[in-house]
mmCIF file of C-alpha atoms in Angstrom:
data_model
loop_
_atom_site.group_PDB
_atom_site.id
_atom_site.type_symbol
_atom_site.label_atom_id
_atom_site.label_comp_id
_atom_site.label_asym_id
_atom_site.label_seq_id
_atom_site.Cartn_x
_atom_site.Cartn_y
_atom_site.Cartn_z
ATOM 1 C CA MET A 1 35.288 39.116 -18.624
ATOM 2 C CA ALA A 2 34.727 37.091 -21.778
ATOM 3 C CA THR A 3 37.657 36.843 -24.146
ATOM 4 C CA SER A 4 37.427 37.928 -27.754
ATOM 5 C CA GLY A 5 37.410 34.298 -28.845
ATOM 6 C CA GLU A 6 34.538 33.492 -26.550
ATOM 7 C CA THR A 7 32.577 36.495 -27.779
ATOM 8 C CA LYS A 8 32.976 35.302 -31.352
ATOM 9 C CA ASP A 9 31.583 31.956 -30.301
ATOM 10 C CA ALA A 10 28.477 33.471 -28.733
ATOM 11 C CA ILE A 11 25.479 35.511 -29.701
ATOM 12 C CA MET A 12 24.963 38.597 -27.544
ATOM 13 C CA THR A 13 21.323 38.865 -26.515
ATOM 14 C CA ASP A 14 21.389 42.304 -24.890
ATOM 15 C CA SER A 15 21.283 44.116 -28.259
ATOM 16 C CA PRO A 16 20.513 41.626 -31.027
ATOM 17 C CA SER A 17 21.620 42.744 -34.466
ATOM 18 C CA PRO A 18 19.139 42.659 -37.340
ATOM 19 C CA PRO A 19 19.600 39.805 -39.811
ATOM 20 C CA THR A 20 22.093 40.695 -42.538
ATOM 21 C CA ASN A 21 20.261 38.596 -45.097
ATOM 22 C CA THR A 22 16.841 40.144 -45.504
ATOM 23 C CA SER A 23 15.724 37.239 -47.693
ATOM 24 C CA ASP A 24 16.145 34.834 -44.771
ATOM 25 C CA PRO A 25 12.557 33.657 -43.941
ATOM 26 C CA VAL A 26 13.445 33.186 -40.253
ATOM 27 C CA ALA A 27 13.385 36.574 -38.551
ATOM 28 C CA GLY A 28 15.949 37.324 -35.876
ATOM 29 C CA GLU A 29 13.213 37.842 -33.289
ATOM 30 C CA VAL A 30 11.812 34.397 -33.993
ATOM 31 C CA ALA A 31 15.218 32.783 -33.560
ATOM 32 C CA GLU A 32 15.773 34.657 -30.299
ATOM 33 C CA SER A 33 12.367 33.523 -29.052
ATOM 34 C CA PHE A 34 13.159 29.906 -29.920
ATOM 35 C CA ILE A 35 16.461 30.075 -28.066
ATOM 36 C CA ALA A 36 14.841 31.710 -25.047
ATOM 37 C CA GLU A 37 12.220 28.968 -24.839
ATOM 38 C CA LYS A 38 14.928 26.325 -24.539
ATOM 39 C CA LYS A 39 16.325 28.069 -21.426
ATOM 40 C CA LEU A 40 19.858 26.992 -22.271
ATOM 41 C CA GLY A 41 21.402 29.062 -19.494
ATOM 42 C CA GLU A 42 19.102 27.577 -16.859
ATOM 43 C CA ARG A 43 19.834 24.062 -18.026
ATOM 44 C CA ILE A 44 23.579 24.674 -17.904
ATOM 45 C CA LYS A 45 23.288 26.092 -14.389
ATOM 46 C CA GLN A 46 21.153 23.156 -13.208
ATOM 47 C CA LEU A 47 23.749 20.670 -14.476
ATOM 48 C CA ARG A 48 26.561 22.602 -12.823
ATOM 49 C CA LEU A 49 24.842 22.888 -9.456
ATOM 50 C CA LYS A 50 23.811 19.250 -9.530
ATOM 51 C CA LYS A 51 27.485 18.370 -9.840
ATOM 52 C CA GLY A 52 28.384 20.829 -7.086
ATOM 53 C CA MET A 53 30.667 22.600 -9.534
ATOM 54 C CA GLY A 54 31.582 26.301 -9.478
ATOM 55 C CA LEU A 55 31.924 28.542 -12.501
ATOM 56 C CA VAL A 56 35.702 28.557 -12.222
ATOM 57 C CA GLU A 57 35.875 24.768 -12.152
ATOM 58 C CA LEU A 58 33.533 24.479 -15.119
ATOM 59 C CA GLY A 59 35.706 26.994 -16.892
ATOM 60 C CA ARG A 60 38.785 24.821 -16.349
ATOM 61 C CA HIS A 61 37.002 21.839 -17.890
ATOM 62 C CA THR A 62 35.603 23.715 -20.879
ATOM 63 C CA GLY A 63 38.332 26.281 -21.560
ATOM 64 C CA LEU A 64 35.751 29.060 -21.155
ATOM 65 C CA SER A 65 36.139 31.868 -18.640
ATOM 66 C CA ALA A 66 33.967 32.009 -15.515
ATOM 67 C CA SER A 67 32.634 35.416 -16.516
ATOM 68 C CA PHE A 68 31.609 34.137 -19.931
ATOM 69 C CA LEU A 69 29.888 31.107 -18.370
ATOM 70 C CA SER A 70 28.080 33.417 -15.965
ATOM 71 C CA GLN A 71 26.742 35.380 -18.931
ATOM 72 C CA LEU A 72 25.600 32.134 -20.533
ATOM 73 C CA GLU A 73 23.713 31.095 -17.411
ATOM 74 C CA THR A 74 22.012 34.460 -17.026
ATOM 75 C CA GLY A 75 20.969 34.540 -20.675
ATOM 76 C CA ARG A 76 23.052 37.572 -21.664
ATOM 77 C CA VAL A 77 24.750 35.524 -24.346
ATOM 78 C CA VAL A 78 23.709 32.401 -26.214
ATOM 79 C CA PRO A 79 26.349 29.694 -26.813
ATOM 80 C CA THR A 80 27.234 28.432 -30.223
ATOM 81 C CA LEU A 81 27.104 24.698 -30.824
ATOM 82 C CA ARG A 82 30.891 24.586 -30.340
ATOM 83 C CA ASN A 83 30.709 26.012 -26.818
ATOM 84 C CA LEU A 84 27.585 24.029 -26.004
ATOM 85 C CA ALA A 85 29.387 20.864 -27.073
ATOM 86 C CA ARG A 86 32.255 21.639 -24.678
ATOM 87 C CA ILE A 87 29.785 22.027 -21.818
ATOM 88 C CA SER A 88 27.757 18.944 -22.712
ATOM 89 C CA LEU A 89 30.889 16.776 -22.749
ATOM 90 C CA VAL A 90 31.719 17.837 -19.172
ATOM 91 C CA PHE A 91 28.336 16.570 -17.977
ATOM 92 C CA SER A 92 28.233 13.509 -20.282
ATOM 93 C CA LYS A 93 25.168 14.867 -22.080
ATOM 94 C CA ASP A 94 24.278 14.754 -25.744
ATOM 95 C CA LEU A 95 23.690 18.085 -27.479
ATOM 96 C CA SER A 96 20.046 17.115 -27.919
ATOM 97 C CA TYR A 97 19.633 17.345 -24.125
ATOM 98 C CA PHE A 98 19.629 21.132 -24.352
ATOM 99 C CA PHE A 99 16.897 21.236 -26.994
ATOM 100 C CA GLU A 100 14.514 18.539 -25.818
ATOM 101 C CA PRO A 101 11.287 19.625 -24.081
ATOM 102 C CA GLU A 102 11.694 19.917 -20.332
ATOM 103 C CA PRO A 103 10.133 16.989 -18.468
ATOM 104 C CA LYS A 104 6.918 17.902 -16.686
ATOM 105 C CA THR A 105 6.776 17.256 -12.965
ATOM 106 C CA LEU A 106 3.989 14.935 -11.915
ATOM 107 C CA PHE A 107 1.657 16.522 -9.365
ATOM 108 C CA ARG A 108 -1.996 15.617 -8.918
ATOM 109 C CA VAL A 109 -4.435 16.652 -6.197
ATOM 110 C CA GLN A 110 -7.408 14.381 -5.550
ATOM 111 C CA ARG A 111 -10.145 16.012 -3.512
ATOM 112 C CA GLY A 112 -11.967 13.955 -0.935
ATOM 113 C CA LYS A 113 -15.335 15.032 -2.348
ATOM 114 C CA ASP A 114 -14.389 13.550 -5.736
ATOM 115 C CA ARG A 115 -13.609 10.039 -4.494
ATOM 116 C CA ILE A 116 -16.041 7.188 -4.914
ATOM 117 C CA ARG A 117 -16.758 4.782 -2.018
ATOM 118 C CA LEU A 118 -17.042 1.230 -3.310
ATOM 119 C CA PRO A 119 -18.009 -1.985 -1.505
ATOM 120 C CA GLN A 120 -16.133 -5.265 -1.647
ATOM 121 C CA SER A 121 -17.265 -7.009 -4.801
ATOM 122 C CA GLY A 122 -18.419 -10.584 -5.262
ATOM 123 C CA THR A 123 -20.518 -10.710 -2.098
ATOM 124 C CA ASP A 124 -23.859 -9.417 -0.821
ATOM 125 C CA ASP A 125 -22.353 -8.924 2.626
ATOM 126 C CA PRO A 126 -19.175 -6.838 2.091
ATOM 127 C CA ALA A 127 -16.494 -6.978 4.772
ATOM 128 C CA TYR A 128 -15.188 -3.544 3.846
ATOM 129 C CA TYR A 129 -15.571 -0.447 1.673
ATOM 130 C CA PHE A 130 -12.687 1.248 -0.099
ATOM 131 C CA GLU A 131 -11.757 4.409 -2.001
ATOM 132 C CA SER A 132 -8.993 4.644 -4.596
ATOM 133 C CA LEU A 133 -6.592 7.490 -3.816
ATOM 134 C CA GLY A 134 -4.607 7.300 -7.050
ATOM 135 C CA TYR A 135 -6.971 6.750 -9.951
ATOM 136 C CA LEU A 136 -6.070 10.143 -11.471
ATOM 137 C CA ILE A 137 -2.417 9.138 -11.936
ATOM 138 C CA PRO A 138 -1.553 7.526 -15.284
ATOM 139 C CA ASP A 139 1.113 4.806 -15.408
ATOM 140 C CA ARG A 140 1.491 4.909 -11.640
ATOM 141 C CA GLN A 141 3.942 2.638 -9.833
ATOM 142 C CA LEU A 142 1.870 2.312 -6.675
ATOM 143 C CA ASP A 143 -1.838 2.219 -5.848
ATOM 144 C CA PRO A 144 -3.012 3.839 -2.593
ATOM 145 C CA TYR A 145 -6.392 3.101 -1.026
ATOM 146 C CA PHE A 146 -8.435 4.139 1.973
ATOM 147 C CA ALA A 147 -10.398 1.182 3.361
ATOM 148 C CA GLU A 148 -12.962 0.752 6.123
ATOM 149 C CA PHE A 149 -13.349 -2.787 7.490
ATOM 150 C CA LEU A 150 -16.667 -3.637 9.110
ATOM 151 C CA PRO A 151 -16.887 -5.605 12.369
ATOM 152 C CA ASN A 152 -18.388 -9.073 12.702
ATOM 153 C CA VAL A 153 -18.023 -9.918 8.998
ATOM 154 C CA THR A 154 -16.072 -12.985 7.900
ATOM 155 C CA PRO A 155 -13.430 -11.977 5.312
ATOM 156 C CA ARG A 156 -13.043 -13.805 2.030
ATOM 157 C CA ARG A 157 -10.219 -16.274 1.475
ATOM 158 C CA ALA A 158 -6.621 -15.120 1.297
ATOM 159 C CA HIS A 159 -5.301 -13.817 -2.002
ATOM 160 C CA GLN A 160 -1.916 -12.918 -3.500
ATOM 161 C CA HIS A 161 -0.561 -10.722 -6.280
ATOM 162 C CA PRO A 162 2.821 -9.530 -7.608
ATOM 163 C CA GLY A 163 4.722 -6.814 -5.772
ATOM 164 C CA SER A 164 4.673 -5.574 -2.202
ATOM 165 C CA GLU A 165 2.046 -4.082 0.059
ATOM 166 C CA PHE A 166 1.933 -1.551 2.862
ATOM 167 C CA LEU A 167 -0.874 -1.093 5.395
ATOM 168 C CA TYR A 168 -1.233 1.548 8.089
ATOM 169 C CA VAL A 169 -4.040 1.265 10.632
ATOM 170 C CA LEU A 170 -5.767 4.609 11.197
ATOM 171 C CA GLU A 171 -8.496 3.450 13.577
ATOM 172 C CA GLY A 172 -9.582 0.233 15.287
ATOM 173 C CA GLU A 173 -7.961 -3.204 15.363
ATOM 174 C CA MET A 174 -7.128 -5.543 12.500
ATOM 175 C CA ASP A 175 -5.829 -9.089 12.065
ATOM 176 C CA ILE A 176 -3.432 -9.463 9.128
ATOM 177 C CA THR A 177 -2.831 -13.022 7.978
ATOM 178 C CA HIS A 178 0.325 -13.509 5.917
ATOM 179 C CA GLY A 179 1.093 -17.083 4.946
ATOM 180 C CA GLU A 180 0.506 -19.210 8.027
ATOM 181 C CA SER A 181 0.876 -16.361 10.562
ATOM 182 C CA THR A 182 -1.719 -13.906 11.863
ATOM 183 C CA HIS A 183 -0.746 -10.579 13.422
ATOM 184 C CA ARG A 184 -2.902 -8.184 15.458
ATOM 185 C CA LEU A 185 -2.489 -4.511 14.527
ATOM 186 C CA GLU A 186 -3.869 -1.495 16.357
ATOM 187 C CA ALA A 187 -4.244 2.169 15.409
ATOM 188 C CA GLY A 188 -0.801 3.578 14.591
ATOM 189 C CA ASP A 189 0.672 0.176 13.644
ATOM 190 C CA ALA A 190 1.967 -0.450 10.141
ATOM 191 C CA VAL A 191 3.052 -3.498 8.146
ATOM 192 C CA TYR A 192 5.013 -3.920 4.930
ATOM 193 C CA PHE A 193 4.999 -7.357 3.301
ATOM 194 C CA ASP A 194 5.567 -9.439 0.200
ATOM 195 C CA ALA A 195 2.236 -9.582 -1.602
ATOM 196 C CA ASN A 196 3.229 -12.742 -3.494
ATOM 197 C CA THR A 197 2.510 -14.613 -0.244
ATOM 198 C CA PRO A 198 -1.217 -15.308 0.368
ATOM 199 C CA HIS A 199 -2.628 -12.699 2.730
ATOM 200 C CA SER A 200 -5.941 -11.420 4.085
ATOM 201 C CA TYR A 201 -7.363 -8.782 6.431
ATOM 202 C CA ALA A 202 -10.043 -8.942 9.105
ATOM 203 C CA ASN A 203 -11.538 -6.460 11.543
ATOM 204 C CA ALA A 204 -10.578 -7.662 15.026
ATOM 205 C CA GLY A 205 -12.756 -5.274 17.044
ATOM 206 C CA GLN A 206 -16.366 -4.285 17.559
ATOM 207 C CA ALA A 207 -16.070 -0.949 15.759
ATOM 208 C CA PRO A 208 -15.154 -0.217 12.133
ATOM 209 C CA ALA A 209 -11.406 -0.321 11.445
ATOM 210 C CA LYS A 210 -9.914 2.141 8.992
ATOM 211 C CA ALA A 211 -6.629 1.717 7.140
ATOM 212 C CA LEU A 212 -4.460 3.171 4.423
ATOM 213 C CA ILE A 213 -3.308 0.468 1.984
ATOM 214 C CA VAL A 214 -0.632 0.930 -0.700
ATOM 215 C CA THR A 215 0.250 -1.751 -3.235
ATOM 216 C CA LEU A 216 3.661 -1.414 -4.851
ATOM 217 C CA GLN A 217 4.311 -2.945 -8.240
ATOM 218 C CA GLY A 218 8.094 -3.119 -7.855
ATOM 219 C CA ASN A 219 10.082 -5.594 -9.933
ATOM 220 C CA ALA A 220 7.245 -8.066 -9.914
ATOM 221 C CA THR A 221 5.533 -6.201 -12.752
ATOM 222 C CA SER A 222 8.039 -7.430 -15.294
ATOM 223 C CA GLN A 223 7.724 -10.987 -14.040
ATOM 224 C CA SER A 224 3.961 -11.147 -14.328
ATOM 225 C CA GLY A 225 3.411 -8.767 -17.219
ATOM 226 C CA GLY A 226 0.962 -6.716 -15.155
ATOM 227 C CA SER A 227 0.569 -4.637 -12.047
ATOM 228 C CA ALA A 228 -0.670 -5.520 -8.590
ATOM 229 C CA LEU A 229 -3.842 -3.559 -9.248
ATOM 230 C CA PRO A 230 -5.401 -2.596 -12.587
ATOM 231 C CA HIS A 231 -5.181 1.039 -13.681
ATOM 232 C CA GLY A 232 -8.802 2.085 -13.539
ATOM 233 C CA ASN A 233 -10.476 5.419 -13.028
ATOM 234 C CA GLY A 234 -11.748 4.510 -9.582
ATOM 235 C CA LYS A 235 -15.318 5.433 -10.445
ATOM 236 C CA THR A 236 -16.591 1.994 -11.333
ATOM 237 C CA ARG A 237 -16.453 -1.160 -9.310
ATOM 238 C CA GLY A 238 -14.669 -3.090 -12.049
ATOM 239 C CA SER A 239 -11.743 -0.667 -12.135
ATOM 240 C CA ASN A 240 -10.637 -1.567 -8.605
ATOM 241 C CA GLU A 241 -11.722 -5.137 -8.237
ATOM 242 C CA SER A 242 -8.331 -6.487 -7.230
ATOM 243 C CA ILE A 243 -8.548 -4.859 -3.833
ATOM 244 C CA ALA A 244 -12.065 -6.215 -3.609
ATOM 245 C CA ALA A 245 -10.603 -9.704 -3.602
ATOM 246 C CA ARG A 246 -9.305 -9.143 -0.090
#
């Protein structure tokens, strides 16, 4: 049960009292709505659970009872700045943390029917076709592609770019040249390598080879001032030309 001192330091939300100063331009309902939008109780509970801390333990650190903290988390009472400051200090957070907009979780679905199939650029006889799988994601840290490598076509010269690269063979056979070494990969094989080293791909069979390719910017972005692949919309050839250099 909350102590009398704790109750004085909190606003009860079950039965809000009307504002005593009728000249106050901010209505009590508006203030309650603002507080509710900030979801203070949920944020406190998230911090506590992330630390693996129980209500009793949090109470020991803040000087507030477990029952009072439970009411805070469930939204039955709203903490004053004094109590909120006690809680924020436990979790090494600034008071502004509880009032900033909640970060939005990044989640994007890209339908197969919406992707654009593009040929290797810079040649009339492309060695492969590719589709960007991440052009809808702004400020992305990796660029995924689906690529189909045609048989009996000589690949262009090796290339290199900042970051790392991952390739997973879905179908067929491929030769991956990295530096001075060439490696044969079959369906189900994968390779992860430093993209700063010159590398190239080639279809090693008589049927089309299909692969998933992911370029990772990593720490190399800060060294070069750019990413491994440009951030385009995937619907024009120019937006994805770095993979076309392969």
